[in-house]
Amino acid sequence: MAGLNVRFTEEELDALRERAEAEGRSMQSFAHDAVMRAVDEHSRLFEEAAEQVLKASAELNRRLA
């Protein structure tokens, strides 16, 4: 499996450590899931925007036909 090095400030690392411990998880697992949630959210927002553009285009195309 591929890996990725991510740099954090001491304050960020402390916050990550505290949050992961509060959830009973490793920092690696917590960070991985947080990144994947962000990726999924970005994809969802992109798909919603594309759907809006397609709807607007369909209406415009209908009017021009």
CSV table of C-alpha atoms in Angstrom, one decimal:
chain,number,residue,atom,x,y,z
A,1,MET,CA,0.0,0.0,0.0
A,2,ALA,CA,1.3,3.5,-0.8
A,3,GLY,CA,2.0,6.0,1.9
A,4,LEU,CA,2.1,9.7,2.3
A,5,ASN,CA,4.1,11.9,4.6
A,6,VAL,CA,2.1,14.9,6.0
A,7,ARG,CA,3.7,17.7,8.0
A,8,PHE,CA,1.9,19.3,10.9
A,9,THR,CA,2.7,22.1,13.3
A,10,GLU,CA,3.1,21.0,17.0
A,11,GLU,CA,-0.3,22.5,17.7
A,12,GLU,CA,-1.9,20.6,14.9
A,13,LEU,CA,-0.3,17.4,15.8
A,14,ASP,CA,-1.4,17.8,19.4
A,15,ALA,CA,-5.0,18.4,18.3
A,16,LEU,CA,-4.9,15.4,16.0
A,17,ARG,CA,-3.5,13.2,18.8
A,18,GLU,CA,-6.2,14.4,21.3
A,19,ARG,CA,-9.0,13.9,18.9
A,20,ALA,CA,-7.8,10.4,17.8
A,21,GLU,CA,-7.4,9.4,21.5
A,22,ALA,CA,-10.9,10.7,22.3
A,23,GLU,CA,-12.3,8.4,19.7
A,24,GLY,CA,-10.1,5.5,20.7
A,25,ARG,CA,-8.3,5.4,17.4
A,26,SER,CA,-4.8,5.7,16.1
A,27,MET,CA,-3.7,9.1,14.6
A,28,GLN,CA,-3.0,7.4,11.3
A,29,SER,CA,-6.5,5.9,11.1
A,30,PHE,CA,-8.2,9.1,12.2
A,31,ALA,CA,-6.2,11.2,9.7
A,32,HIS,CA,-6.8,8.7,6.9
A,33,ASP,CA,-10.6,8.8,7.4
A,34,ALA,CA,-10.6,12.6,7.7
A,35,VAL,CA,-8.8,12.9,4.4
A,36,MET,CA,-11.1,10.4,2.7
A,37,ARG,CA,-14.2,12.2,4.0
A,38,ALA,CA,-12.9,15.5,2.5
A,39,VAL,CA,-12.2,13.8,-0.8
A,40,ASP,CA,-15.7,12.3,-0.8
A,41,GLU,CA,-17.3,15.6,0.1
A,42,HIS,CA,-15.4,17.4,-2.7
A,43,SER,CA,-16.6,14.8,-5.2
A,44,ARG,CA,-20.2,15.1,-3.9
A,45,LEU,CA,-20.1,18.9,-4.3
A,46,PHE,CA,-18.6,18.6,-7.8
A,47,GLU,CA,-21.4,16.2,-8.8
A,48,GLU,CA,-24.1,18.4,-7.5
A,49,ALA,CA,-22.7,21.4,-9.4
A,50,ALA,CA,-22.4,19.4,-12.6
A,51,GLU,CA,-26.0,18.3,-12.2
A,52,GLN,CA,-27.1,21.9,-11.8
A,53,VAL,CA,-25.2,22.9,-15.0
A,54,LEU,CA,-26.8,20.0,-16.9
A,55,LYS,CA,-30.3,21.0,-15.8
A,56,ALA,CA,-29.7,24.7,-16.8
A,57,SER,CA,-28.2,23.6,-20.1
A,58,ALA,CA,-31.2,21.3,-20.8
A,59,GLU,CA,-33.6,24.1,-20.2
A,60,LEU,CA,-31.6,26.4,-22.4
A,61,ASN,CA,-31.4,23.8,-25.2
A,62,ARG,CA,-35.1,23.2,-24.9
A,63,ARG,CA,-35.8,26.9,-25.4
A,64,LEU,CA,-33.4,27.2,-28.3
A,65,ALA,CA,-34.9,24.1,-30.1
